[in-house]
Amino acid sequence: MPELPEVETVCRQLEPEIEGRRIERLEVLDGRWTRPAPAAKVESAVAGRTIEALGRRGKYLLLALDGEMTLVMHLRMTGNLVLVEGDERVDPSEGMRLYEGERSSSERHLRARFELDDGRQLWFTDPRRFGEAFLIDDAGLEARFAKLGVEPLSADFTAEGLGRRAAGRTAPLKSFLLDQAHIAGVGNIYADEALFRARLHPLSPAGSMRPEHLVALRDGVVEALEAGLTHGGASIDDYRDARGEKGGMQNEFLVHTREGEPCPSCGGPIARIVVSGRSTYYCPSCQVRLRKRPRRRAT
Ligand SMILES: [Zn+2]
């Protein structure tokens, strides 16, 4: 499932390519993509508009259009946004030449297609079809994302702010990190990687962190996300970047999906548990399980 580094990779690749381009036509092939809005309504509202910017908020892609409108897209489980050259008969997700009449896997999973004024197309492909899109005016945009947590790669993400959000919470740290209302864009992969870097056990209660733990977790989250960006995101399942290529982060995981393999720090075996219904990987030796409340200093 694409998280912040995967969505940001797509955003950084696409923005210089599509900024200033006019959308000649949007074709929605699956009405569920725009639900509850009717696909035809979104198609006609988007057609003819110029792309002013492509941004990101949490795991959402924000396609800013002229006329103070934004098309917000979420890739969910298996969505990809891929730039396709005109009538090229190449599968954008596999990079393979296609024979006459053959349908590529991207074509089979195509849910929406933007035709740009330079002849290129932007494809939203999505085998499991949980991805979604909605149109919103700029006035509504801020309110729509008001409850989304802090952007972890912004200067607003501080140890002090993290402490305020975590204070009094008994939820395990892993669940706390997955909650988009606290930190936007962190999912299962980068939560595990961040907790390992911070040397904190995923089942530690969020409210049990002392100041040094808050600093370690803040740094761990930032370092884990930046590693993901450096390697072009992680392709465990279906994720492809805007050029249809796999990311490389899956080869760089410190603990995620590495059950039984040696911990990169101590050499002991990495363990797997389930937290909030999600597979969670950690090192039982390196990651400290905090007590429920911070211990009072002896006076
Ligand atoms: Zn270890």
Tab-separated table of C-alpha atoms and ligand atoms in Angstrom:
chain	number	residue	atom	x	y	z
A	1	MET	CA	0.000	0.000	0.000
A	2	PRO	CA	1.514	3.334	-1.034
A	3	GLU	CA	2.566	5.548	1.890
A	4	LEU	CA	4.095	9.034	1.998
A	5	PRO	CA	7.383	8.178	0.182
A	6	GLU	CA	5.567	6.349	-2.621
A	7	VAL	CA	2.989	9.120	-3.144
A	8	GLU	CA	5.667	11.818	-2.900
A	9	THR	CA	7.837	9.984	-5.468
A	10	VAL	CA	4.939	9.964	-7.948
A	11	CYS	CA	4.268	13.619	-7.199
A	12	ARG	CA	7.875	14.729	-7.738
A	13	GLN	CA	8.170	12.780	-10.985
A	14	LEU	CA	4.865	13.954	-12.415
A	15	GLU	CA	4.713	17.600	-11.448
A	16	PRO	CA	7.359	18.945	-13.874
A	17	GLU	CA	5.821	16.838	-16.658
A	18	ILE	CA	2.208	17.912	-16.288
A	19	GLU	CA	2.328	21.399	-14.741
A	20	GLY	CA	0.811	23.914	-17.166
A	21	ARG	CA	-0.720	21.181	-19.346
A	22	ARG	CA	-4.392	21.377	-20.240
A	23	ILE	CA	-6.625	18.369	-19.635
A	24	GLU	CA	-8.421	17.875	-22.959
A	25	ARG	CA	-10.550	15.082	-21.593
A	26	LEU	CA	-11.043	12.896	-18.534
A	27	GLU	CA	-12.513	9.463	-19.108
A	28	VAL	CA	-13.685	7.584	-16.009
A	29	LEU	CA	-14.018	3.874	-16.811
A	30	ASP	CA	-15.217	2.819	-13.364
A	31	GLY	CA	-17.943	4.837	-11.656
A	32	ARG	CA	-16.752	3.718	-8.215
A	33	TRP	CA	-13.660	5.913	-8.628
A	34	THR	CA	-15.630	9.151	-8.120
A	35	ARG	CA	-18.388	7.768	-5.880
A	36	PRO	CA	-20.622	9.298	-4.533
A	37	ALA	CA	-20.262	11.957	-7.292
A	38	PRO	CA	-21.424	10.744	-10.718
A	39	ALA	CA	-18.443	10.082	-13.015
A	40	ALA	CA	-19.928	12.210	-15.820
A	41	LYS	CA	-20.108	15.227	-13.524
A	42	VAL	CA	-16.420	14.959	-12.587
A	43	GLU	CA	-15.454	14.304	-16.228
A	44	SER	CA	-17.151	17.487	-17.459
A	45	ALA	CA	-15.903	19.600	-14.531
A	46	VAL	CA	-12.277	18.615	-15.186
A	47	ALA	CA	-12.259	18.779	-19.009
A	48	GLY	CA	-10.596	21.895	-20.433
A	49	ARG	CA	-8.913	22.910	-17.194
A	50	THR	CA	-5.196	23.636	-16.881
A	51	ILE	CA	-3.072	21.818	-14.313
A	52	GLU	CA	-1.539	24.431	-12.010
A	53	ALA	CA	0.275	22.083	-9.635
A	54	LEU	CA	0.450	18.560	-8.284
A	55	GLY	CA	0.844	18.398	-4.522
A	56	ARG	CA	0.507	15.933	-1.668
A	57	ARG	CA	-1.160	15.945	1.742
A	58	GLY	CA	-0.617	12.754	3.766
A	59	LYS	CA	-1.227	9.948	1.272
A	60	TYR	CA	-3.484	12.130	-0.920
A	61	LEU	CA	-2.463	13.527	-4.316
A	62	LEU	CA	-3.803	17.022	-5.000
A	63	LEU	CA	-4.171	17.975	-8.658
A	64	ALA	CA	-4.711	21.760	-8.540
A	65	LEU	CA	-6.664	23.031	-11.554
A	66	ASP	CA	-7.416	26.522	-12.778
A	67	GLY	CA	-10.669	28.008	-11.504
A	68	GLU	CA	-9.756	27.219	-7.863
A	69	MET	CA	-10.625	23.540	-8.133
A	70	THR	CA	-8.607	20.554	-6.948
A	71	LEU	CA	-9.021	16.937	-7.948
A	72	VAL	CA	-8.000	14.923	-4.885
A	73	MET	CA	-6.879	11.328	-5.537
A	74	HIS	CA	-6.033	8.503	-3.132
A	75	LEU	CA	-4.212	5.391	-4.361
A	76	ARG	CA	-5.455	3.224	-1.421
A	77	MET	CA	-4.253	-0.415	-1.737
A	78	THR	CA	-3.106	-0.864	-5.323
A	79	GLY	CA	-3.633	2.409	-7.200
A	80	ASN	CA	-0.944	3.801	-9.512
A	81	LEU	CA	-0.773	7.056	-11.437
A	82	VAL	CA	1.336	6.576	-14.549
A	83	LEU	CA	2.266	8.921	-17.402
A	84	VAL	CA	1.764	7.249	-20.776
A	85	GLU	CA	3.219	8.453	-24.074
A	86	GLY	CA	0.484	8.977	-26.710
A	87	ASP	CA	-0.194	5.865	-28.780
A	88	GLU	CA	2.825	3.927	-27.561
A	89	ARG	CA	2.021	0.214	-27.418
A	90	VAL	CA	3.926	-0.427	-24.206
A	91	ASP	CA	2.480	-1.551	-20.917
A	92	PRO	CA	3.326	1.355	-18.581
A	93	SER	CA	3.399	-0.893	-15.505
A	94	GLU	CA	5.557	-3.631	-17.027
A	95	GLY	CA	7.569	-1.697	-19.632
A	96	MET	CA	6.833	-4.483	-22.131
A	97	ARG	CA	6.024	-4.107	-25.843
A	98	LEU	CA	2.534	-5.219	-26.725
A	99	TYR	CA	1.324	-7.120	-29.753
A	100	GLU	CA	-1.494	-5.856	-31.950
A	101	GLY	CA	-4.825	-6.258	-30.167
A	102	GLU	CA	-3.247	-7.314	-26.866
A	103	ARG	CA	-4.468	-5.621	-23.696
A	104	SER	CA	-1.836	-4.814	-21.144
A	105	SER	CA	-2.404	-5.444	-17.447
A	106	SER	CA	-2.575	-1.649	-17.017
A	107	GLU	CA	-5.331	-1.432	-19.601
A	108	ARG	CA	-7.263	-4.168	-17.821
A	109	HIS	CA	-6.950	-2.300	-14.513
A	110	LEU	CA	-7.468	1.185	-15.976
A	111	ARG	CA	-10.042	3.160	-13.984
A	112	ALA	CA	-9.539	6.696	-15.294
A	113	ARG	CA	-7.565	8.327	-18.095
A	114	PHE	CA	-6.622	11.979	-18.521
A	115	GLU	CA	-5.824	13.094	-22.082
A	116	LEU	CA	-3.360	16.004	-21.968
A	117	ASP	CA	-2.891	18.702	-24.625
A	118	ASP	CA	0.604	17.433	-25.503
A	119	GLY	CA	-0.753	14.058	-26.598
A	120	ARG	CA	0.296	12.222	-23.455
A	121	GLN	CA	-2.072	10.524	-21.041
A	122	LEU	CA	-2.202	10.087	-17.300
A	123	TRP	CA	-3.581	6.691	-16.261
A	124	PHE	CA	-5.034	5.806	-12.886
A	125	THR	CA	-4.734	2.012	-12.753
A	126	ASP	CA	-5.946	-0.017	-9.792
A	127	PRO	CA	-6.391	-3.833	-9.722
A	128	ARG	CA	-8.262	-3.909	-6.401
A	129	ARG	CA	-10.266	-0.772	-7.121
A	130	PHE	CA	-10.209	0.856	-3.670
A	131	GLY	CA	-8.619	4.034	-5.070
A	132	GLU	CA	-10.778	7.121	-5.218
A	133	ALA	CA	-11.026	10.668	-6.501
A	134	PHE	CA	-13.123	13.689	-5.644
A	135	LEU	CA	-13.335	17.263	-6.821
A	136	ILE	CA	-13.311	20.061	-4.278
A	137	ASP	CA	-13.096	23.847	-4.466
A	138	ASP	CA	-10.178	25.587	-2.803
A	139	ALA	CA	-12.392	26.947	-0.025
A	140	GLY	CA	-13.399	23.413	0.977
A	141	LEU	CA	-9.919	21.956	0.673
A	142	GLU	CA	-8.565	23.299	3.945
A	143	ALA	CA	-11.604	22.159	5.920
A	144	ARG	CA	-11.455	18.715	4.271
A	145	PHE	CA	-7.915	18.141	5.582
A	146	ALA	CA	-8.247	19.990	8.900
A	147	LYS	CA	-8.350	16.706	10.860
A	148	LEU	CA	-5.384	15.173	9.079
A	149	GLY	CA	-2.258	15.066	11.256
A	150	VAL	CA	1.027	16.894	10.916
A	151	GLU	CA	3.161	16.517	7.775
A	152	PRO	CA	6.189	14.587	9.076
A	153	LEU	CA	8.644	16.088	6.573
A	154	SER	CA	7.656	19.656	7.489
A	155	ALA	CA	9.173	21.928	10.146
A	156	ASP	CA	5.884	21.561	12.070
A	157	PHE	CA	6.800	18.002	13.036
A	158	THR	CA	8.616	18.407	16.356
A	159	ALA	CA	9.307	16.206	19.392
A	160	GLU	CA	7.269	18.642	21.522
A	161	GLY	CA	4.270	18.423	19.160
A	162	LEU	CA	4.560	14.645	19.125
A	163	GLY	CA	4.535	14.691	22.932
A	164	ARG	CA	1.337	16.737	23.025
A	165	ARG	CA	-0.375	14.310	20.641
A	166	ALA	CA	0.799	11.236	22.550
A	167	ALA	CA	0.125	12.535	26.064
A	168	GLY	CA	-2.229	10.324	28.061
A	169	ARG	CA	-2.715	7.822	25.221
A	170	THR	CA	-2.605	4.126	26.065
A	171	ALA	CA	-2.718	2.942	22.425
A	172	PRO	CA	0.391	1.006	21.327
A	173	LEU	CA	3.001	3.115	19.516
A	174	LYS	CA	2.428	1.146	16.295
A	175	SER	CA	-1.295	2.020	16.284
A	176	PHE	CA	-0.525	5.619	17.235
A	177	LEU	CA	1.777	5.950	14.198
A	178	LEU	CA	-0.809	4.423	11.831
A	179	ASP	CA	-3.486	6.925	12.928
A	180	GLN	CA	-3.563	9.562	10.165
A	181	ALA	CA	-5.001	12.110	12.620
A	182	HIS	CA	-1.618	12.218	14.398
A	183	ILE	CA	1.005	11.964	11.644
A	184	ALA	CA	-0.128	12.099	8.009
A	185	GLY	CA	1.294	9.633	5.491
A	186	VAL	CA	2.911	7.001	7.745
A	187	GLY	CA	1.608	3.470	7.132
A	188	ASN	CA	2.574	-0.095	8.040
A	189	ILE	CA	6.015	-0.129	6.379
A	190	TYR	CA	7.383	3.148	7.664
A	191	ALA	CA	5.855	2.765	11.153
A	192	ASP	CA	7.909	-0.433	11.646
A	193	GLU	CA	11.041	1.149	10.215
A	194	ALA	CA	10.622	4.303	12.342
A	195	LEU	CA	10.120	2.346	15.598
A	196	PHE	CA	13.224	0.249	14.922
A	197	ARG	CA	15.281	3.379	14.251
A	198	ALA	CA	13.910	4.919	17.472
A	199	ARG	CA	14.607	1.642	19.388
A	200	LEU	CA	11.042	1.657	20.725
A	201	HIS	CA	8.894	-1.480	21.058
A	202	PRO	CA	5.717	-1.277	18.937
A	203	LEU	CA	3.516	-2.240	21.911
A	204	SER	CA	4.773	0.554	24.185
A	205	PRO	CA	1.869	2.820	25.183
A	206	ALA	CA	2.116	6.087	23.196
A	207	GLY	CA	1.689	8.174	26.357
A	208	SER	CA	4.658	6.483	28.044
A	209	MET	CA	7.354	8.240	25.993
A	210	ARG	CA	9.775	10.464	27.865
A	211	PRO	CA	11.413	13.495	26.164
A	212	GLU	CA	14.368	11.442	24.854
A	213	HIS	CA	11.959	8.895	23.326
A	214	LEU	CA	9.980	11.662	21.621
A	215	VAL	CA	13.156	12.986	20.007
A	216	ALA	CA	14.162	9.456	18.953
A	217	LEU	CA	10.734	8.729	17.457
A	218	ARG	CA	10.556	12.028	15.625
A	219	ASP	CA	14.005	11.398	14.131
A	220	GLY	CA	13.109	7.763	13.379
A	221	VAL	CA	9.978	8.741	11.445
A	222	VAL	CA	11.833	11.381	9.410
A	223	GLU	CA	14.798	9.070	8.670
A	224	ALA	CA	12.558	6.146	7.681
A	225	LEU	CA	10.500	8.322	5.303
A	226	GLU	CA	13.616	9.929	3.800
A	227	ALA	CA	15.133	6.479	3.191
A	228	GLY	CA	11.916	5.561	1.350
A	229	LEU	CA	12.160	8.693	-0.794
A	230	THR	CA	15.855	8.101	-1.541
A	231	HIS	CA	15.045	4.627	-2.894
A	232	GLY	CA	11.981	5.701	-4.901
A	233	GLY	CA	9.443	4.068	-2.577
A	234	ALA	CA	8.758	0.396	-1.823
A	235	SER	CA	7.213	-2.063	-4.307
A	236	ILE	CA	6.115	-5.016	-2.175
A	237	ASP	CA	2.978	-5.577	-4.242
A	238	ASP	CA	1.632	-3.360	-6.989
A	239	TYR	CA	3.276	-0.009	-6.424
A	240	ARG	CA	4.881	1.541	-9.507
A	241	ASP	CA	6.170	5.081	-9.868
A	242	ALA	CA	4.890	7.610	-12.433
A	243	ARG	CA	7.168	6.037	-15.056
A	244	GLY	CA	5.789	2.565	-14.391
A	245	GLU	CA	8.945	1.412	-12.610
A	246	LYS	CA	9.352	-0.380	-9.274
A	247	GLY	CA	10.814	1.390	-6.269
A	248	GLY	CA	13.865	-0.028	-4.465
A	249	MET	CA	12.994	0.511	-0.797
A	250	GLN	CA	11.787	-3.109	-0.344
A	251	ASN	CA	15.473	-4.136	-0.600
A	252	GLU	CA	16.490	-1.664	2.116
A	253	PHE	CA	14.073	-2.542	4.936
A	254	LEU	CA	15.746	-2.786	8.335
A	255	VAL	CA	12.986	-4.924	9.892
A	256	HIS	CA	9.749	-4.756	7.845
A	257	THR	CA	8.907	-8.198	6.270
A	258	ARG	CA	12.218	-9.578	7.624
A	259	GLU	CA	10.890	-12.036	10.237
A	260	GLY	CA	13.614	-14.468	11.400
A	261	GLU	CA	16.393	-12.579	9.637
A	262	PRO	CA	19.237	-11.041	11.672
A	263	CYS	CA	18.659	-7.611	13.183
A	264	PRO	CA	20.980	-5.126	11.417
A	265	SER	CA	22.018	-3.801	14.828
A	266	CYS	CA	22.432	-6.803	17.190
A	267	GLY	CA	22.222	-9.811	14.862
A	268	GLY	CA	19.349	-11.419	16.813
A	269	PRO	CA	16.263	-12.658	14.952
A	270	ILE	CA	13.614	-10.120	13.924
A	271	ALA	CA	10.171	-10.965	15.320
A	272	ARG	CA	6.683	-10.552	13.867
A	273	ILE	CA	3.532	-9.786	15.865
A	274	VAL	CA	0.113	-8.456	14.867
A	275	VAL	CA	-0.873	-5.000	16.133
A	276	SER	CA	-4.185	-3.388	15.110
A	277	GLY	CA	-4.596	-6.224	12.613
A	278	ARG	CA	-1.332	-5.344	10.855
A	279	SER	CA	1.842	-7.427	10.635
A	280	THR	CA	4.461	-5.705	12.737
A	281	TYR	CA	8.189	-6.447	12.598
A	282	TYR	CA	10.670	-5.480	15.305
A	283	CYS	CA	13.797	-6.550	17.176
A	284	PRO	CA	12.900	-7.861	20.670
A	285	SER	CA	16.451	-7.094	21.890
A	286	CYS	CA	16.972	-3.587	20.513
A	287	GLN	CA	13.498	-2.104	20.908
A	288	VAL	CA	12.614	-1.112	24.470
A	289	ARG	CA	9.133	-1.782	25.805
A	290	LEU	CA	8.189	1.256	27.882
A	291	ARG	CA	6.135	1.098	31.068
A	292	LYS	CA	2.619	2.429	31.094
A	293	ARG	CA	3.545	5.677	32.828
A	294	PRO	CA	6.884	7.440	32.856
A	295	ARG	CA	8.720	6.549	36.039
A	296	ARG	CA	8.995	9.429	38.492
A	297	ARG	CA	12.518	10.462	39.324
A	298	ALA	CA	13.557	9.586	42.885
A	299	THR	CA	13.827	12.702	44.977
B	1	ZN	ZN	18.469	-5.979	17.443
